[in-house]
Tab-separated table of C-alpha atoms and ligand atoms in Angstrom:
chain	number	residue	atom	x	y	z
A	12	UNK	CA	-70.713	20.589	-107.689
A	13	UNK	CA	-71.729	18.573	-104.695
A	14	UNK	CA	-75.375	17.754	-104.448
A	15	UNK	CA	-77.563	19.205	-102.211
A	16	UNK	CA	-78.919	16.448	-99.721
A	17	UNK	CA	-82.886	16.428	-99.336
A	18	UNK	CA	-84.951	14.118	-97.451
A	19	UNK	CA	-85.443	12.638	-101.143
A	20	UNK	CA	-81.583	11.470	-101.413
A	21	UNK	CA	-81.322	10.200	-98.256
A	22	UNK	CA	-84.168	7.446	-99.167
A	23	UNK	CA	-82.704	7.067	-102.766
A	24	UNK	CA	-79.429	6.331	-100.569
A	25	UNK	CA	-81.200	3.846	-98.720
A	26	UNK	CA	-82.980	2.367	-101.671
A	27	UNK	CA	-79.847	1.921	-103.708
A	28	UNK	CA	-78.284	0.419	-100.721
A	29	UNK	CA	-75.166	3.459	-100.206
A	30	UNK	CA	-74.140	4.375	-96.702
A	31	UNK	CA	-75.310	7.283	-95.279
A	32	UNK	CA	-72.837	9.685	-93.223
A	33	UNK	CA	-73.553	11.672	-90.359
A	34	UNK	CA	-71.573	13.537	-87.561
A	35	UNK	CA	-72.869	16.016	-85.147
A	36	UNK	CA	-71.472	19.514	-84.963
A	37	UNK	CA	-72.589	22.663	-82.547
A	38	UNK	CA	-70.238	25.943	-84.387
A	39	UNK	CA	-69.348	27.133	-87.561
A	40	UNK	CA	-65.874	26.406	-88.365
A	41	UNK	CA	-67.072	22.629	-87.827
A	42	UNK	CA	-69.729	22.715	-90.073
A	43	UNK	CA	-67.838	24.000	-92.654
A	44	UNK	CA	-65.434	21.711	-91.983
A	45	UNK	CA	-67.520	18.894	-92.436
A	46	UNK	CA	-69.154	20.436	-95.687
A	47	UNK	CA	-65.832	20.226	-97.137
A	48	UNK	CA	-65.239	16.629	-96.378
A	49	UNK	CA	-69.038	15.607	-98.105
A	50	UNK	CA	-70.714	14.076	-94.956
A	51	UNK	CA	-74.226	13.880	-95.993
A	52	UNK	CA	-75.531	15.309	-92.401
A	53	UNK	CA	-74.666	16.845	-89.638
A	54	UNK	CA	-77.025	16.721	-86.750
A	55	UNK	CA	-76.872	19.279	-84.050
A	56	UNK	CA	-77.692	17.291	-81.067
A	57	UNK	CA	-78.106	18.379	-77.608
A	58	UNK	CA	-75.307	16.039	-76.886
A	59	UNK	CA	-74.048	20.099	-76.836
A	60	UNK	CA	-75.262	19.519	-73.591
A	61	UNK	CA	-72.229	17.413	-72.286
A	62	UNK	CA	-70.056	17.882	-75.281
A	63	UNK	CA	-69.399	21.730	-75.587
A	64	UNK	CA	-71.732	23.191	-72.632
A	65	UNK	CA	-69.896	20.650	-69.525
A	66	UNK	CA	-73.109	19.712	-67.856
A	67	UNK	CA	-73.437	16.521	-66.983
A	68	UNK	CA	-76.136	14.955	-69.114
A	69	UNK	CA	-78.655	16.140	-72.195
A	70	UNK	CA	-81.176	17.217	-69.676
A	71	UNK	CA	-80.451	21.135	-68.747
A	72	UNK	CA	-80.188	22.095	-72.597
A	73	UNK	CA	-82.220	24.664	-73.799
A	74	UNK	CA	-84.235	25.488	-77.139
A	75	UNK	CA	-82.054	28.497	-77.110
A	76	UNK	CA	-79.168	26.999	-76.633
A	77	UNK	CA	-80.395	25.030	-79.595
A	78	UNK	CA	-81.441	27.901	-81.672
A	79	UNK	CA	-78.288	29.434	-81.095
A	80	UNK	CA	-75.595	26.421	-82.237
A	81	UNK	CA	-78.141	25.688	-85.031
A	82	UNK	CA	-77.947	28.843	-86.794
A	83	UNK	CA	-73.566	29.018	-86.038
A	84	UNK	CA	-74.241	25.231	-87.604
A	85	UNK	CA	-76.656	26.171	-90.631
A	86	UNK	CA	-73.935	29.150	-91.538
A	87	UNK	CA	-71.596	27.422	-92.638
A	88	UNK	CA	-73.477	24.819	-94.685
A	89	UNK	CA	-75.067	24.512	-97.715
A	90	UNK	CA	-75.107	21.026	-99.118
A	91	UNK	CA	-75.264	19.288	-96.122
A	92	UNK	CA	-78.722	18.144	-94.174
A	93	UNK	CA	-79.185	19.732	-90.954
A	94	UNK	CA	-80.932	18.074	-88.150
A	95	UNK	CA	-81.427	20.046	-85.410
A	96	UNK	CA	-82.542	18.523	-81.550
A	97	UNK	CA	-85.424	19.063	-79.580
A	98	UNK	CA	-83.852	19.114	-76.186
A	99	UNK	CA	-86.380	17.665	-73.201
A	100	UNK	CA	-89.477	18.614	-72.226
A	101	UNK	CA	-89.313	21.010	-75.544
A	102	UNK	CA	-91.979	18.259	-77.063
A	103	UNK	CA	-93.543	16.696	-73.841
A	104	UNK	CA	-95.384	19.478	-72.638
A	105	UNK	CA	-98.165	20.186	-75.213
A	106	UNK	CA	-98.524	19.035	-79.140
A	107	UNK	CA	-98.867	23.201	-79.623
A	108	UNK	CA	-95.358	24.104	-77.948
A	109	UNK	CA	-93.492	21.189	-79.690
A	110	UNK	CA	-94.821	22.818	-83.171
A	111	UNK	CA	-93.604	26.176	-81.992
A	112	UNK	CA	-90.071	24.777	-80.905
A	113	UNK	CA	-89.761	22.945	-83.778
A	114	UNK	CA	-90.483	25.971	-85.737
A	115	UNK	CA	-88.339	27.860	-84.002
A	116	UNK	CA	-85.147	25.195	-84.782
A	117	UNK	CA	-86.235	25.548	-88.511
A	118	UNK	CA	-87.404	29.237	-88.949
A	119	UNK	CA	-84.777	30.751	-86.615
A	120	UNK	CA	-81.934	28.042	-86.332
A	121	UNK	CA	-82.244	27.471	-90.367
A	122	UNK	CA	-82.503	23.587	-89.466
A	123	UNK	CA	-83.662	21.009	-92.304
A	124	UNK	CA	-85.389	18.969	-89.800
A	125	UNK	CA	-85.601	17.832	-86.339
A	126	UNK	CA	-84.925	15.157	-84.105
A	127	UNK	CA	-86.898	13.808	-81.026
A	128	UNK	CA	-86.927	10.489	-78.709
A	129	UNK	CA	-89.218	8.059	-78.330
A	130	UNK	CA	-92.026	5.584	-79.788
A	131	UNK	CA	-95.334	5.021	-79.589
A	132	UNK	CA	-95.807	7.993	-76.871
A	133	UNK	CA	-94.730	10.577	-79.112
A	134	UNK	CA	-96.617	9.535	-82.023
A	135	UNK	CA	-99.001	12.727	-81.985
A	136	UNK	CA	-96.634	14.738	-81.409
A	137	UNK	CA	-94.756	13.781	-84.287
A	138	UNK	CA	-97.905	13.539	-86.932
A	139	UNK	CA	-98.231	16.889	-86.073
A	140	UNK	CA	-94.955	18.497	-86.103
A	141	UNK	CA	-94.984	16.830	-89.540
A	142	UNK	CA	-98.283	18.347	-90.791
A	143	UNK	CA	-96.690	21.779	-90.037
A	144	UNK	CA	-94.235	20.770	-92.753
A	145	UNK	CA	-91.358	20.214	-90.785
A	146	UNK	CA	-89.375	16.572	-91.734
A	147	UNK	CA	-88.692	14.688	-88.496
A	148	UNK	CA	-86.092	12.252	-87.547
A	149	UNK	CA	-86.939	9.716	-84.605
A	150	UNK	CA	-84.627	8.542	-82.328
A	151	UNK	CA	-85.055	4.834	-80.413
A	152	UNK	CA	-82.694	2.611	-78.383
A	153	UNK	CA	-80.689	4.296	-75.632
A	154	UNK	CA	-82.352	7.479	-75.421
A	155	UNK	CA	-80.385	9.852	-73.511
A	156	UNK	CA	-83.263	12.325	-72.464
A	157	UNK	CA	-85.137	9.051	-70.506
A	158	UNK	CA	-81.643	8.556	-68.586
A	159	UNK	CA	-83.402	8.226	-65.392
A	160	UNK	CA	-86.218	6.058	-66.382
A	161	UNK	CA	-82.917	3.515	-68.088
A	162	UNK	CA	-81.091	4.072	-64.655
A	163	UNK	CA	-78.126	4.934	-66.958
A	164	UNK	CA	-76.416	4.072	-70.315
A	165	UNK	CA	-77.104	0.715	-71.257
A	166	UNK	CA	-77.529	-1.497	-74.047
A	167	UNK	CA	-81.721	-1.507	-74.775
A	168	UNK	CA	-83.163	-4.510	-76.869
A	169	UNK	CA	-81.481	-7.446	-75.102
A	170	UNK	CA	-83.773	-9.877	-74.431
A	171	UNK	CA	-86.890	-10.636	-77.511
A	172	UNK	CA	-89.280	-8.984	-75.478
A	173	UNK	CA	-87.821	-5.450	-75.470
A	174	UNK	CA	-86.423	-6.552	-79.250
A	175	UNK	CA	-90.043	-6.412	-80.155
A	176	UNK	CA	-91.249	-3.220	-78.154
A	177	UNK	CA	-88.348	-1.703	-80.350
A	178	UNK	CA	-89.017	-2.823	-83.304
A	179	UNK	CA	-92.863	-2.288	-83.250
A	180	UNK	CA	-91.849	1.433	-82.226
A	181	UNK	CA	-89.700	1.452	-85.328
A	182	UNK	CA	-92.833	0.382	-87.525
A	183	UNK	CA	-95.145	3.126	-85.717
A	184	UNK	CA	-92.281	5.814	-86.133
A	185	UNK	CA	-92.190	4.746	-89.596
A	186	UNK	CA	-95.732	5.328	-90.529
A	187	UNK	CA	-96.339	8.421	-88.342
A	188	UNK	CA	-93.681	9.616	-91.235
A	189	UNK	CA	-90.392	9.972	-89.717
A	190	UNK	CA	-87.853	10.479	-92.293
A	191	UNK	CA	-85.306	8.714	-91.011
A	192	UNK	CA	-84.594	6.708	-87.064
A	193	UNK	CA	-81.235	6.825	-85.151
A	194	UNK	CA	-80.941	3.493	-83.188
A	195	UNK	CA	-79.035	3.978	-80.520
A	196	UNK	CA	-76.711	1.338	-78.590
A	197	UNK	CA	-78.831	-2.033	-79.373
A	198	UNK	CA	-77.534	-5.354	-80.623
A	199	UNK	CA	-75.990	-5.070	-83.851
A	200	UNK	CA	-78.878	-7.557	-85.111
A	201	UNK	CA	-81.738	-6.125	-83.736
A	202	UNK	CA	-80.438	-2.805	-85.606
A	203	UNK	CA	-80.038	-4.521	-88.643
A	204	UNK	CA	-83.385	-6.789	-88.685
A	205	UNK	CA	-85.156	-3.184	-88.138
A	206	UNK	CA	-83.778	-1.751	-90.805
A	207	UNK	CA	-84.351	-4.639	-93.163
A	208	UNK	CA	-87.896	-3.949	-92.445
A	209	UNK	CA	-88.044	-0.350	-92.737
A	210	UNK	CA	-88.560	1.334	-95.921
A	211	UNK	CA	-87.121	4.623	-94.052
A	212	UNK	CA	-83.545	4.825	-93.660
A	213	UNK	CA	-81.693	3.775	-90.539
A	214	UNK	CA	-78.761	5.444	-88.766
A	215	UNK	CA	-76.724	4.102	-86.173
A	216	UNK	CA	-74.623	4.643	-83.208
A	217	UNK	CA	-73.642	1.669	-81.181
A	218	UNK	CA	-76.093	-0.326	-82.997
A	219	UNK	CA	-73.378	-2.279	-85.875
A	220	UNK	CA	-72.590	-1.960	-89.354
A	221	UNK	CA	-76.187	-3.321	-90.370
A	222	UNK	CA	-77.863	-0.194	-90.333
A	223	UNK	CA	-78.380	2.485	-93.866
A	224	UNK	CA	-75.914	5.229	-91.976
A	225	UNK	CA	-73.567	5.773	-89.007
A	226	UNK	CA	-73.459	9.271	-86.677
A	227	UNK	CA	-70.932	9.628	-84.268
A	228	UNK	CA	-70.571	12.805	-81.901
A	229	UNK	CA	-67.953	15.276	-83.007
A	230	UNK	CA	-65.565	15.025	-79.823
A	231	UNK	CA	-65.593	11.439	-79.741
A	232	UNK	CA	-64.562	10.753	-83.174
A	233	UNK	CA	-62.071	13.865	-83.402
A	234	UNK	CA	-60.594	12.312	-79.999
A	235	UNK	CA	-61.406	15.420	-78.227
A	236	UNK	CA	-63.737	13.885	-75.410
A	237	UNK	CA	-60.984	12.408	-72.679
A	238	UNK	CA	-63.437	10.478	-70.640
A	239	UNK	CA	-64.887	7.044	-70.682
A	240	UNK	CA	-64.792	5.872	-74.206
A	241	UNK	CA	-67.613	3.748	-74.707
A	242	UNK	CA	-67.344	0.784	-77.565
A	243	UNK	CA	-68.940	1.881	-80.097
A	244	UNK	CA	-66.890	5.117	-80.220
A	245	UNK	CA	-63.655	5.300	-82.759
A	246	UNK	CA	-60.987	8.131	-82.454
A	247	UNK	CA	-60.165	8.914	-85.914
A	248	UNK	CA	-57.865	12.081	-84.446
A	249	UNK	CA	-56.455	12.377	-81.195
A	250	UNK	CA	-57.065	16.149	-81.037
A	251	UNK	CA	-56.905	16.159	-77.431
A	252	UNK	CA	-53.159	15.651	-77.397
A	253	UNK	CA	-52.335	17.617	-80.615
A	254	UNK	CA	-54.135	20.749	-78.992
A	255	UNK	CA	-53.166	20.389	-75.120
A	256	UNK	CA	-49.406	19.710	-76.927
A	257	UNK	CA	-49.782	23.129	-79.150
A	258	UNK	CA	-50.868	25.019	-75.944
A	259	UNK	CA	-47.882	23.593	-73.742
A	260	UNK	CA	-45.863	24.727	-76.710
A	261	UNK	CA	-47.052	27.989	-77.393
A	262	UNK	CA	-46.965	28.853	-73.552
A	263	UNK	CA	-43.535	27.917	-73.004
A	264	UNK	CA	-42.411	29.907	-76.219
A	265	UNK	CA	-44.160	32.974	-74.766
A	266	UNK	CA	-42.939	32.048	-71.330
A	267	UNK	CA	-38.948	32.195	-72.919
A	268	UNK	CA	-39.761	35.037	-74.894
A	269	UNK	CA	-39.549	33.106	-78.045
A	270	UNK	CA	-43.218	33.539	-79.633
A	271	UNK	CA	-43.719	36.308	-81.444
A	272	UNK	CA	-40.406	36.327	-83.158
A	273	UNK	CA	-39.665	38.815	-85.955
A	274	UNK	CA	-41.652	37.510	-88.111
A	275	UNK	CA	-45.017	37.731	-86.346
A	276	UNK	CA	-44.388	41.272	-85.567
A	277	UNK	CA	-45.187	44.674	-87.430
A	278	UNK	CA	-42.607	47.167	-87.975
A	279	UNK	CA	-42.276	51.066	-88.576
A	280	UNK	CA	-40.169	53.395	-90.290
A	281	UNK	CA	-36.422	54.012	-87.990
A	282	UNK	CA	-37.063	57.425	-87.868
A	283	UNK	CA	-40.210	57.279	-86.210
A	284	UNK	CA	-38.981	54.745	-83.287
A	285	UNK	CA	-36.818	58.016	-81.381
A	286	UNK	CA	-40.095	59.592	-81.829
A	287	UNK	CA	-42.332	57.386	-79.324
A	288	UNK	CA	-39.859	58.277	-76.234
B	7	KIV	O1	-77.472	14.394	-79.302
B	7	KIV	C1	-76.830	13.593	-79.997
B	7	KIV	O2	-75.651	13.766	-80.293
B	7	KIV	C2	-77.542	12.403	-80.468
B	7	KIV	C3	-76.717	11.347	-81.136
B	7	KIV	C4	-75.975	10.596	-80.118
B	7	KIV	C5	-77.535	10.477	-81.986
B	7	KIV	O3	-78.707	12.304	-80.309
């Protein structure tokens, strides 16, 4: 039986130097789909935002929105980690309402633990969310809730100086007790020199093969998304087609009168046909 995946494994993972899988996923049937392929987590990200919900950015989610694809999520899983999003300004506000919304992600959404963005600034906030027994995952790089403050998605850690902010980040992150830090889009060996010197494990997305674990988003590696494709993303499906192919097909069969043949209909007994006119 597949082995139920703690905070515990996921260092041991990192410790024994094995690769640590992630993917995010907003709904049921996903989740149980990626139970049955042995992923070690799935995180529920408010990428739901752009992904699933079409807004434009991470920004307008909600913590119900979150609650709500966290529990579809945590339904269909039971080996598999959960890490669950605090969307923005769910943690910025006061250290009390980012303990409650965190609660709410693990008490109502069934969560494992919780992500949030940023360094040294959220450092309280995260000591505390933590001393309310809730595991948290950090986030650093391209942070997609501080989209304004980038001026949009690029690259962070470029030059040494902002290679050090990051990295000194990582080390606060670290002993403020995060359980694990997404790096996202930095230079492949920035990502890796931070995770050398983390004890905690490391999982990237646009940030190279150096780190302890990879996540991609759901529609991007399923080949669902169709817009910009940024590098770092790899199509391992091209659902996209195969479903806008099986609609075209199925309307034009219904169109001809072709779909539902015989056998995707019920029948009756003969003598009871004369009898419905
Ligand atoms: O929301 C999300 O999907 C994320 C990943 C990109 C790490 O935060």
């Amino acid at each position: 039986m597949a082995e139920k995946i703690t905070v515990s494994v996921l260092r041991e993972k990192k410790a024994q130097g094995l690769k640590i899988t992630m993917v995010t996923a907003y709904d049921y049937p996903s989740a149980r789909m990626v139970e049955e392929a042995g992923l070690d987590m799935i995180l529920v990200g408010d990428s739901l935002g752009n992904a699933v919900l079409g807004y434009e950015n991470t920004l307008p989610v909600t913590m119900d929105e979150m609650v709500h694809h966290t529990r579809a999520v945590c339904r269909g899983t039971r080996h598999t980690f959960v890490v669950a999003d605090l969307p923005f300004l769910s943690y910025h506000v006061s250290v009390e309402q980012a303990i409650l919304n965190a609660g709410r992600l693990v008490k109502e959404g069934g969560a494992q633990a919780v992500k949030l963005e940023g360094g040294k600034e959220r450092l309280e906030v995260i000591k505390r969310i933590i001393a309310a027994e809730i595991p948290v995952m950090g986030h650093l790089g391209l942070t997609p809730q501080s989209i304004h403050q980038f001026g949009g998605f690029k690259v962070q850690g470029k030059n040494k100086e902002q290679a050090e902010k990051l990295l000194a980040d990582a080390l606060l992150l670290e002993e403020a007790g995060v359980f694990a830090l997404v790096l996202e889009c930095v230079p492949a060996p920035l990502a890796a020199m931070i995770t050398e010197k983390l004890s905690i494990p490391t999982i990237g997305i646009g940030a190279g093969a150096g780190c302890d674990g990879q996540v991609l988003v759901w529609h991007d590696l399923l080949g669902i998304t169709q817009d910009l494709k940024p590098r770092f993303v790899k199509n391992y499906a091209h659902l996209h087609d195969d479903i806008t192919g099986a609609l075209k097909q199925y309307k034009a069969e219904v169109e001809k009168g072709q779909f539902p043949a015989a056998e995707h209909s019920y029948t009756m007994k003969e003598e009871e046909i004369p009898r419905l006119y």
